[in-house]
CSV table of N, CA, C and O in Angstrom, one decimal:
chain,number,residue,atom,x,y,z
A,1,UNK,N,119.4,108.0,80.3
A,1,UNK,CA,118.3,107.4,81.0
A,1,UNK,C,118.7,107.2,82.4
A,1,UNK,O,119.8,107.0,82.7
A,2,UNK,N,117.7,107.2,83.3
A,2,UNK,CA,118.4,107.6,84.8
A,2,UNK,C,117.4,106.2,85.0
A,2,UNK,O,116.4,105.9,84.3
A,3,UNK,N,117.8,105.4,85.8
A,3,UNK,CA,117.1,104.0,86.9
A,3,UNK,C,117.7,103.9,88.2
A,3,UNK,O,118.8,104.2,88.6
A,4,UNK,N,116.7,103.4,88.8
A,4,UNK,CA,116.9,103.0,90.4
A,4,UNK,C,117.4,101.6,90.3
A,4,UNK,O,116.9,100.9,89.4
A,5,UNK,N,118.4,100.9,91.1
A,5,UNK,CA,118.6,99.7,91.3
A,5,UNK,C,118.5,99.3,92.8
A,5,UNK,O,119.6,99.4,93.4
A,6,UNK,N,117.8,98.9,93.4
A,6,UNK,CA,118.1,98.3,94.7
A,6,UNK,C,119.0,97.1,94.3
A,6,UNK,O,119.4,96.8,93.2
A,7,UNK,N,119.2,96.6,95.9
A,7,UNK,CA,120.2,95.7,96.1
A,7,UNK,C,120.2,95.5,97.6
A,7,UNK,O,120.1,96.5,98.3
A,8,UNK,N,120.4,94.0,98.3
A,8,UNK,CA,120.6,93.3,99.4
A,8,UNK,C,119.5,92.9,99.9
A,8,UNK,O,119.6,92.6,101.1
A,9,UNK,N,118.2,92.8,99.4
A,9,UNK,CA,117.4,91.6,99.7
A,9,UNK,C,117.9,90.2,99.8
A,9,UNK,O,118.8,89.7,99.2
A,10,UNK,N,117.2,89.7,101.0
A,10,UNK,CA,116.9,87.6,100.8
A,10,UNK,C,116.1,87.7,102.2
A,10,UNK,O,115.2,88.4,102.7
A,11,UNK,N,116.9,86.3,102.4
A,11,UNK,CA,115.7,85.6,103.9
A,11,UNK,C,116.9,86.1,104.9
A,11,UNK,O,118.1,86.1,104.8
A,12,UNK,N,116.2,86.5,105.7
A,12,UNK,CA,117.0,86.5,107.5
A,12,UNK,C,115.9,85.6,108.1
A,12,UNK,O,114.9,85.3,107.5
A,13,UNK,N,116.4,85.3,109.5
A,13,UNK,CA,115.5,84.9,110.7
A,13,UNK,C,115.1,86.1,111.1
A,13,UNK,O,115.3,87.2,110.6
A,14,UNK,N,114.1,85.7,112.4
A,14,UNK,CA,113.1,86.7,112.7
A,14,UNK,C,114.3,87.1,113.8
A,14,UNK,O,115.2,86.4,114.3
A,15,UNK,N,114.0,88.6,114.2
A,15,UNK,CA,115.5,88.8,114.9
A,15,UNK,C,116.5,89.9,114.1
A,15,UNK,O,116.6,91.1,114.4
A,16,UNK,N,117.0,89.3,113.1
A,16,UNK,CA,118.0,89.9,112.1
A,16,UNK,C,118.0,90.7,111.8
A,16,UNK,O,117.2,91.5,112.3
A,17,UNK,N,118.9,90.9,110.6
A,17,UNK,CA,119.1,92.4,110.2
A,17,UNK,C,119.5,91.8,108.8
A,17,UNK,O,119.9,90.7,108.3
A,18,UNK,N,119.0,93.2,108.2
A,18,UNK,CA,119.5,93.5,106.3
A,18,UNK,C,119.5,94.9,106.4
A,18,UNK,O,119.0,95.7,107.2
A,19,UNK,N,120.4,95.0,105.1
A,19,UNK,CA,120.5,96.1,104.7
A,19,UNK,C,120.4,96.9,103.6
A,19,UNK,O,121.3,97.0,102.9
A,20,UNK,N,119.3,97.4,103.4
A,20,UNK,CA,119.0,97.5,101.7
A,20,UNK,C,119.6,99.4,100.9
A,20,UNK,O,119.4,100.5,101.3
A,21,UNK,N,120.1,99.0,100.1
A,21,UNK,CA,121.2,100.1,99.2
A,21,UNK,C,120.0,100.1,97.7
A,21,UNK,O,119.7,99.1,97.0
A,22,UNK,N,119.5,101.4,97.4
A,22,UNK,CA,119.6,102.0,96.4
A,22,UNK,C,120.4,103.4,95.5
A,22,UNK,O,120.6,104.6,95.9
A,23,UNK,N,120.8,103.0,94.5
A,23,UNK,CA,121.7,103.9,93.4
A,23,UNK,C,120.9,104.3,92.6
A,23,UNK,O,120.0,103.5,92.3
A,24,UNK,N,120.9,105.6,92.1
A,24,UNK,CA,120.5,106.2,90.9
A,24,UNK,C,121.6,106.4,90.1
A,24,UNK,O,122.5,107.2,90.5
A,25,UNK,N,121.6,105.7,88.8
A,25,UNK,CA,122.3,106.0,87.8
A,25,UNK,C,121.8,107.0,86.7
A,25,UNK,O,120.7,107.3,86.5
A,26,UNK,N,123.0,107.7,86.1
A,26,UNK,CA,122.6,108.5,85.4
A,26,UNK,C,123.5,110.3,85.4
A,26,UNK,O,124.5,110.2,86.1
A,27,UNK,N,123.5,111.1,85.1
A,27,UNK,CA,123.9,112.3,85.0
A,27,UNK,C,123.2,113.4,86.1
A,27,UNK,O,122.8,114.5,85.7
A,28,UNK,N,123.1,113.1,87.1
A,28,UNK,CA,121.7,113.8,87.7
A,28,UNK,C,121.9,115.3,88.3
A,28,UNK,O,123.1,115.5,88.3
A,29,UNK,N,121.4,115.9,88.6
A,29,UNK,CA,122.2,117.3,89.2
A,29,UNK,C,121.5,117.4,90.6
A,29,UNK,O,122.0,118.1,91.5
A,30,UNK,N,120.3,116.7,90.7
A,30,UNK,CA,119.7,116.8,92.6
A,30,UNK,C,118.3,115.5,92.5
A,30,UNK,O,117.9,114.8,91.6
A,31,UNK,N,118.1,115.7,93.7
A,31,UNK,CA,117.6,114.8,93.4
A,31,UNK,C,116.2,115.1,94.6
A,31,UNK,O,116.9,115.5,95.5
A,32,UNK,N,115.3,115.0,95.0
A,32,UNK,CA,114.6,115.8,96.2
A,32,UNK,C,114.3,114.6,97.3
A,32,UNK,O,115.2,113.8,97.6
A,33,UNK,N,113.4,114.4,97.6
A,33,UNK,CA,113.0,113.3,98.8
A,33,UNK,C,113.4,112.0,97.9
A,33,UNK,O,113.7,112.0,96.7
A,34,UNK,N,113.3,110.8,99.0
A,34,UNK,CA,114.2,109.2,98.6
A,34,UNK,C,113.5,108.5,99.4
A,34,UNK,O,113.6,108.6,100.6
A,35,UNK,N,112.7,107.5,98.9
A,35,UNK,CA,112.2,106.8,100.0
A,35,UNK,C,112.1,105.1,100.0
A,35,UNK,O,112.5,104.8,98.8
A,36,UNK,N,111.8,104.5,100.3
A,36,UNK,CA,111.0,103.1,100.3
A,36,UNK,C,110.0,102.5,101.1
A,36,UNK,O,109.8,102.4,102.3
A,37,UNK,N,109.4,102.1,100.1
A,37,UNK,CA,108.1,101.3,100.0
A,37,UNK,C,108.4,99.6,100.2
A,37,UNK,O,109.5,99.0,100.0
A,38,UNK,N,107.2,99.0,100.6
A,38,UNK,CA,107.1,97.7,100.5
A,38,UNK,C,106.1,97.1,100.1
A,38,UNK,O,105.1,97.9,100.2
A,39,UNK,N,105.7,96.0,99.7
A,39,UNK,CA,103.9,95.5,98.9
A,39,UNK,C,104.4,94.4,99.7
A,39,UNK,O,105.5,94.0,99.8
A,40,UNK,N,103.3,93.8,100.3
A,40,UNK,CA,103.6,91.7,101.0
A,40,UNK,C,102.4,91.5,99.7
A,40,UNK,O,101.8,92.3,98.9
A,41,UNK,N,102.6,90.1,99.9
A,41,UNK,CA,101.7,89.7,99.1
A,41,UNK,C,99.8,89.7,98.9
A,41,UNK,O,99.6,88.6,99.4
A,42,UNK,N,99.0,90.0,98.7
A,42,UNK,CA,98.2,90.5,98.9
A,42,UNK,C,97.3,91.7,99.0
A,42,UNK,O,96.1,92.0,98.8
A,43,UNK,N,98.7,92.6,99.7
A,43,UNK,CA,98.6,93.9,100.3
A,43,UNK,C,98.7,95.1,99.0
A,43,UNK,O,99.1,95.0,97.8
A,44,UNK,N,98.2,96.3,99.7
A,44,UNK,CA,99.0,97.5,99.0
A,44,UNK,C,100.3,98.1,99.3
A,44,UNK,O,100.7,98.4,100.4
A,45,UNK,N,101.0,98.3,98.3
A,45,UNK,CA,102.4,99.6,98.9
A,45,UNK,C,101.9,100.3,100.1
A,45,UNK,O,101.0,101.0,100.5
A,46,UNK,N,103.1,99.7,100.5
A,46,UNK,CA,103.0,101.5,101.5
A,46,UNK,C,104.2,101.5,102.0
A,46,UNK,O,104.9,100.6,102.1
A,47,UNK,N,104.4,102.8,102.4
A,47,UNK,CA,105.6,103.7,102.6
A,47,UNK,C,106.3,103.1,103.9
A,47,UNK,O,105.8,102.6,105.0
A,48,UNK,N,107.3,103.1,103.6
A,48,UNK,CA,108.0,102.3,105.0
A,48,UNK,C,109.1,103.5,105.6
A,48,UNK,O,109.4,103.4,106.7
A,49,UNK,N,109.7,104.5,104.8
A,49,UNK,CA,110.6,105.3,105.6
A,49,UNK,C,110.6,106.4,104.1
A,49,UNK,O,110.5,105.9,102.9
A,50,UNK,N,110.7,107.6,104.3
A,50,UNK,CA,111.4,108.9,103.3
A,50,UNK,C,112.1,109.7,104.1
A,50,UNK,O,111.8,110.1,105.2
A,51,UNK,N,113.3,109.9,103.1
A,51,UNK,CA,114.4,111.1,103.8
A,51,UNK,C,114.2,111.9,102.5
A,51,UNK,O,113.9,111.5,101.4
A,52,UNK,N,114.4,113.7,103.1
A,52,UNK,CA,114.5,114.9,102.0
A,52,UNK,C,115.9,114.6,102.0
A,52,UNK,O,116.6,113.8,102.6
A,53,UNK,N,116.1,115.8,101.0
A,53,UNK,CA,117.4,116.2,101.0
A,53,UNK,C,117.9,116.4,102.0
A,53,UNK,O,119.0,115.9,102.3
A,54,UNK,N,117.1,117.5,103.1
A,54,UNK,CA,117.8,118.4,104.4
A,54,UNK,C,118.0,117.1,105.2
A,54,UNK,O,118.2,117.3,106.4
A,55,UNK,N,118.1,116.0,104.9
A,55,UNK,CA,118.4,114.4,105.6
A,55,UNK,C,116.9,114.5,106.5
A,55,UNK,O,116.9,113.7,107.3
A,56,UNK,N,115.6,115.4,106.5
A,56,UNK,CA,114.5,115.2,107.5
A,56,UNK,C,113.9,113.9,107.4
A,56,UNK,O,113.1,114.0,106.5
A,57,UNK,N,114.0,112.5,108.1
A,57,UNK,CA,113.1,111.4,108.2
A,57,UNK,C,111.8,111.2,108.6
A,57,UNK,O,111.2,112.1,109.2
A,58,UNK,N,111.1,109.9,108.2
A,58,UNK,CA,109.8,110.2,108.7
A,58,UNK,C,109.9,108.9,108.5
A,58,UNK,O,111.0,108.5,108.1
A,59,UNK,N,108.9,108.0,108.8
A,59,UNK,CA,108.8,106.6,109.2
A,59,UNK,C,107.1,105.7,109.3
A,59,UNK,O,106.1,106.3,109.7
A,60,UNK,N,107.2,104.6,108.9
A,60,UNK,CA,105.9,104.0,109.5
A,60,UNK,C,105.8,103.7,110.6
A,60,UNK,O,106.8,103.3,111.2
A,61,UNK,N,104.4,103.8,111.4
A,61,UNK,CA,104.6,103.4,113.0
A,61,UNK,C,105.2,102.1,113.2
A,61,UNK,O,106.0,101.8,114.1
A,62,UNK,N,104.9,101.2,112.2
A,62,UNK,CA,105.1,100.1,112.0
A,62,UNK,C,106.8,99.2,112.3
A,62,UNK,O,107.3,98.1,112.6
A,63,UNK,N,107.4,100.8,112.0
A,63,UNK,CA,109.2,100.6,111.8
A,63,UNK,C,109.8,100.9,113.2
A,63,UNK,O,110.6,100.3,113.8
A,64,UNK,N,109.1,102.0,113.6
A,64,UNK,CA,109.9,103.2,114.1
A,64,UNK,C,111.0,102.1,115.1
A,64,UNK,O,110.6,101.1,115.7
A,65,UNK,N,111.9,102.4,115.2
A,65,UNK,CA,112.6,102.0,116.3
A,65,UNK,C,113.4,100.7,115.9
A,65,UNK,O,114.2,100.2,116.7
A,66,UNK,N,113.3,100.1,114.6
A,66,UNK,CA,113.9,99.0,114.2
A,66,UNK,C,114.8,99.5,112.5
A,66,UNK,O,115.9,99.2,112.2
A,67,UNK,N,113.9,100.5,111.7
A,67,UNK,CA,114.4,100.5,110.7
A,67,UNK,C,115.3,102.0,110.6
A,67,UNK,O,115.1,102.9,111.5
A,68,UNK,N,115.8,102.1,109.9
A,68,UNK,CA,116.8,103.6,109.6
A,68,UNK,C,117.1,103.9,108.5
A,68,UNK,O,118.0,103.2,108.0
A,69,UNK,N,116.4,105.2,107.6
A,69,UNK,CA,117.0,105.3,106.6
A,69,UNK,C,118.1,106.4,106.5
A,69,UNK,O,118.2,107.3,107.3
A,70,UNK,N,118.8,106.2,105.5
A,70,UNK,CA,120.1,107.2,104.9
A,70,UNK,C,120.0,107.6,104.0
A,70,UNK,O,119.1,107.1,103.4
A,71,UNK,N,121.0,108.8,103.4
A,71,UNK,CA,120.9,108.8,101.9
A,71,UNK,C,122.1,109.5,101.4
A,71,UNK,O,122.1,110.7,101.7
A,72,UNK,N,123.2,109.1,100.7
A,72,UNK,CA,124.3,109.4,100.3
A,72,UNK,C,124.2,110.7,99.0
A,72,UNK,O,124.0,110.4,97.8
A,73,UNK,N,124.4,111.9,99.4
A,73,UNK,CA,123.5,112.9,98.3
A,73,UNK,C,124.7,112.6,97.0
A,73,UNK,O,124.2,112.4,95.9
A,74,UNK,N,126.7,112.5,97.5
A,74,UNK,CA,126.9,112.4,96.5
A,74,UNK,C,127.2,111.2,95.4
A,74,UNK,O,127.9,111.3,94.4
A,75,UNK,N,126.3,110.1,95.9
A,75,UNK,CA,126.3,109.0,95.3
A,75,UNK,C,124.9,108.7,94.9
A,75,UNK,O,124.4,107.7,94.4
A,76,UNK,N,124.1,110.0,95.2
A,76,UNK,CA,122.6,109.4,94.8
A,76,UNK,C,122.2,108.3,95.2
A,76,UNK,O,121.9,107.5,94.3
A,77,UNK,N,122.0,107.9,96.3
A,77,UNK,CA,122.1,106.7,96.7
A,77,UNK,C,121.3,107.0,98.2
A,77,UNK,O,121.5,108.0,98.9
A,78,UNK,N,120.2,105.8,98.6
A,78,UNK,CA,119.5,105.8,99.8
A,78,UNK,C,119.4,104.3,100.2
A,78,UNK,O,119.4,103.3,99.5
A,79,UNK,N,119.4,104.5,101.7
A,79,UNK,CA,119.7,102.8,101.9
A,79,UNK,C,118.6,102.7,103.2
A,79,UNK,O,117.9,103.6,103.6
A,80,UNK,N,118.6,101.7,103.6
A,80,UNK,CA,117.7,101.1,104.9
A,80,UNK,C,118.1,100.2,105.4
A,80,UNK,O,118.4,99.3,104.6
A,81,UNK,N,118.3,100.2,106.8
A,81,UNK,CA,119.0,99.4,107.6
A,81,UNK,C,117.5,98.7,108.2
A,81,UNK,O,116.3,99.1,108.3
A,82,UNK,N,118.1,97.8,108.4
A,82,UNK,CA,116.3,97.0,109.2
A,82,UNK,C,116.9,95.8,110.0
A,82,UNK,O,117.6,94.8,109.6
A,83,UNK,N,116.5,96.4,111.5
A,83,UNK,CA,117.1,95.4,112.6
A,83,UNK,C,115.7,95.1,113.4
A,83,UNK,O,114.8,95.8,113.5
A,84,UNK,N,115.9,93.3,114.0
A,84,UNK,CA,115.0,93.1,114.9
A,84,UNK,C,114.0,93.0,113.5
A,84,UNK,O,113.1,93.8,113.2
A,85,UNK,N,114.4,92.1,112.8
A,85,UNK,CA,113.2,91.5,111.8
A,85,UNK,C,112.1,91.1,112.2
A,85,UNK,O,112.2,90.6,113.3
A,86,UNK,N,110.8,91.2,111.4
A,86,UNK,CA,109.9,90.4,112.3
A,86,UNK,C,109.6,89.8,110.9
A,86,UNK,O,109.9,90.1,109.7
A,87,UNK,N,108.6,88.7,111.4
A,87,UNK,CA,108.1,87.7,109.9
A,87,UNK,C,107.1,88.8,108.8
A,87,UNK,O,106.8,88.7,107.6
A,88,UNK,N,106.8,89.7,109.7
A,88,UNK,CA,105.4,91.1,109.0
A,88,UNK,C,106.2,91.3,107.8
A,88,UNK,O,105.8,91.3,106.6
A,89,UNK,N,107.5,91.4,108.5
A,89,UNK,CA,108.0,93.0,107.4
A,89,UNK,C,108.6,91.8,106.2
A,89,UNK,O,109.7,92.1,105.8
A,90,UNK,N,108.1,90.5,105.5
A,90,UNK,CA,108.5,90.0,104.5
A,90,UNK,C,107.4,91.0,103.2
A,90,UNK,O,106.2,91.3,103.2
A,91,UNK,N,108.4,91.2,102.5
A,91,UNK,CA,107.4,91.7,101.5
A,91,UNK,C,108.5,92.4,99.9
A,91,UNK,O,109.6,92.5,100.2
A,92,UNK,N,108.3,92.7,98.9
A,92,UNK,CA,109.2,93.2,98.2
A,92,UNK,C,109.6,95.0,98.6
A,92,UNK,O,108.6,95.7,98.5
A,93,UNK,N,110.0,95.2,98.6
A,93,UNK,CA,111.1,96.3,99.2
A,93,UNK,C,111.2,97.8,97.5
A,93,UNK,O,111.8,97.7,96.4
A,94,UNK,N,110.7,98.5,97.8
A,94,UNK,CA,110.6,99.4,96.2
A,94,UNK,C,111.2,100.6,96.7
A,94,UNK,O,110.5,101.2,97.4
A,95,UNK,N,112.5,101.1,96.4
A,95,UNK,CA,112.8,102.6,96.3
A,95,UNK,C,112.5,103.4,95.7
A,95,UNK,O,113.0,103.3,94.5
A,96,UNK,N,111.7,104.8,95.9
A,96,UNK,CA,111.7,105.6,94.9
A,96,UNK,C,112.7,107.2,95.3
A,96,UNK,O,113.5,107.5,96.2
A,97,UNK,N,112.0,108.0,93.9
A,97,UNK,CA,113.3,108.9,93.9
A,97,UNK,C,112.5,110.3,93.6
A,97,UNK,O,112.1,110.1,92.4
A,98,UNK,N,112.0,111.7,94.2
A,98,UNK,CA,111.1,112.4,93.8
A,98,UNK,C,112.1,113.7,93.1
A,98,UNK,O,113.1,114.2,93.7
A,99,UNK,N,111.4,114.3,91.6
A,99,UNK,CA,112.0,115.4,91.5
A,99,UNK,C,113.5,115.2,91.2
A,99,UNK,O,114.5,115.9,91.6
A,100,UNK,N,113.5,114.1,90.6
A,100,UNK,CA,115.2,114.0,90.0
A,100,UNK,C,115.4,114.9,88.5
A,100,UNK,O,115.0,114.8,87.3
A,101,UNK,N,116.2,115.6,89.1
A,101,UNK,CA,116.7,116.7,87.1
A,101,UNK,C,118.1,116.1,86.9
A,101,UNK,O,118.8,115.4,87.6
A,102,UNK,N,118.3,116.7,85.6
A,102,UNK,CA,119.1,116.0,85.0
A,102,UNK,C,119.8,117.1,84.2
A,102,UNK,O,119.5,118.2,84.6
A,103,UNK,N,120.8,117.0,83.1
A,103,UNK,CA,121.1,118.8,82.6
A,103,UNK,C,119.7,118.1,81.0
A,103,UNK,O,119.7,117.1,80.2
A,104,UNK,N,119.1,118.8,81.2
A,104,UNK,CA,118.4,118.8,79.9
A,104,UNK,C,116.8,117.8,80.1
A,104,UNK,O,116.0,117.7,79.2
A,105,UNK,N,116.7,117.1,81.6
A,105,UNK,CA,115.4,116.1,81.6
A,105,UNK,C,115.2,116.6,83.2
A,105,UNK,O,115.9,117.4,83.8
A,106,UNK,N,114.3,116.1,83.6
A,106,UNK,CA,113.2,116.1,84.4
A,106,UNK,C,112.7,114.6,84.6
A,106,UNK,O,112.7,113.9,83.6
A,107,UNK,N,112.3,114.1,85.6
A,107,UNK,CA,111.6,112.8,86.2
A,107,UNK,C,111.1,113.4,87.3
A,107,UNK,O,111.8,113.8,88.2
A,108,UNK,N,109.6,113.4,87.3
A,108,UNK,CA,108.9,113.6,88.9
A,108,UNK,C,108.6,112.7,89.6
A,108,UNK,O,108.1,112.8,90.7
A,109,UNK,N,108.9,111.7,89.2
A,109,UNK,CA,109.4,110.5,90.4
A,109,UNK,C,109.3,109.3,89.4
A,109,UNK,O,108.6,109.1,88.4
A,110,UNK,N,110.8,108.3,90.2
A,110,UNK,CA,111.0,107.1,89.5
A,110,UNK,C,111.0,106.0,90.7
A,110,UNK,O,111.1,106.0,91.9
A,111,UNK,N,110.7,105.0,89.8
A,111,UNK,CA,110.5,103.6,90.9
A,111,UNK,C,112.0,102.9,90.6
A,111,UNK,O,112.7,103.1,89.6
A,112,UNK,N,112.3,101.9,91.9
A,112,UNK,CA,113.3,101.1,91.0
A,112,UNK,C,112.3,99.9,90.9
A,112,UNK,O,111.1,100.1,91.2
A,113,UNK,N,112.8,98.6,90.5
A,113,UNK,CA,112.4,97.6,90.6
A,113,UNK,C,112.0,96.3,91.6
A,113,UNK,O,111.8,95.1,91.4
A,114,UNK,N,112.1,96.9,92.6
A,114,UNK,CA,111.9,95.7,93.9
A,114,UNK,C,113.3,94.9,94.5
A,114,UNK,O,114.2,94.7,93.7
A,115,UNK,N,113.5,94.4,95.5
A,115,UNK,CA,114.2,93.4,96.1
A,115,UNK,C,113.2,92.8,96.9
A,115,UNK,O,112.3,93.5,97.3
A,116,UNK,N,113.4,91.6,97.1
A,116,UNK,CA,112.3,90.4,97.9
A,116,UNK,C,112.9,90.5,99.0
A,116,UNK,O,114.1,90.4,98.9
A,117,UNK,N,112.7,90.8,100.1
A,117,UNK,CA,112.5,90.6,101.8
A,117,UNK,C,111.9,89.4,102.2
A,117,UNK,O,110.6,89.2,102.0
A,118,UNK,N,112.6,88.4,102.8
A,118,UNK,CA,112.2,87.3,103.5
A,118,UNK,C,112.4,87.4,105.0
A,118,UNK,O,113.5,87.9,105.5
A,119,UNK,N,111.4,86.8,105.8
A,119,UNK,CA,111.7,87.5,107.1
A,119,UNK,C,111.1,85.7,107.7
A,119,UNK,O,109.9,85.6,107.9
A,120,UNK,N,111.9,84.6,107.8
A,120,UNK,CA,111.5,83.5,108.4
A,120,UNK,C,112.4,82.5,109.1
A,120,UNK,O,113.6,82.7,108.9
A,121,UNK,N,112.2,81.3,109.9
A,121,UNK,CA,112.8,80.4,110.6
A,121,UNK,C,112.7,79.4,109.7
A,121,UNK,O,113.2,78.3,110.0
């Protein structure tokens, strides 16, 4: 069974910085685009940063210039750096994982389970 775990959510001040780390566990053999999402409360998801494999980024206008994603191919693992917090960007934080194979399985995309982003004074 393959799962996403984020990790390094809480509260910062407006200003700050976090750093959020997703792992795919599991047997996997590739894994194709990696991205994260965020929901505030009320709102819809939406996409906050995706890297492919070839490391190509893309971004919300929303970010550009504060957040930065990575992605560790041999750790299966994608992360986001987010500097210059603002109070907007509180919201739960969701990594996903597109076209992950495995020797014997297939997943056309997996969610992990959220970390909470707090962004206040």
């Amino acid at each position: 069974q393959v799962q996403l775990v984020e990790s390094g959510g809480g509260l910062v001040q407006p200003g700050g910085s976090l750093r959020l780390s997703c792992a795919a566990s599991g047997s996997i053999s590739s894994i194709n685009a990696m991205a994260w999402y965020r929901q505030a409360p009320g709102k819809q998801r939406e996409l906050v940063a995706r890297i492919t494999s070839g490391d190509n980024a893309n971004y919300a206008d929303s970010v550009k210039g504060r957040f930065a994603i990575s992605r560790d191919n041999a750790k299966n693992g994608v992360y986001l750096q987010m500097n210059s917090l603002k109070p907007e960007d509180t919201a739960v934080y969701y990594c996903n994982a597109e076209h992950v194979r495995l020797v014997g399985d297939y997943y056309p995309l997996l969610w992990g389970q959220g970390t909470q982003v707090t962004v206040s004074s």
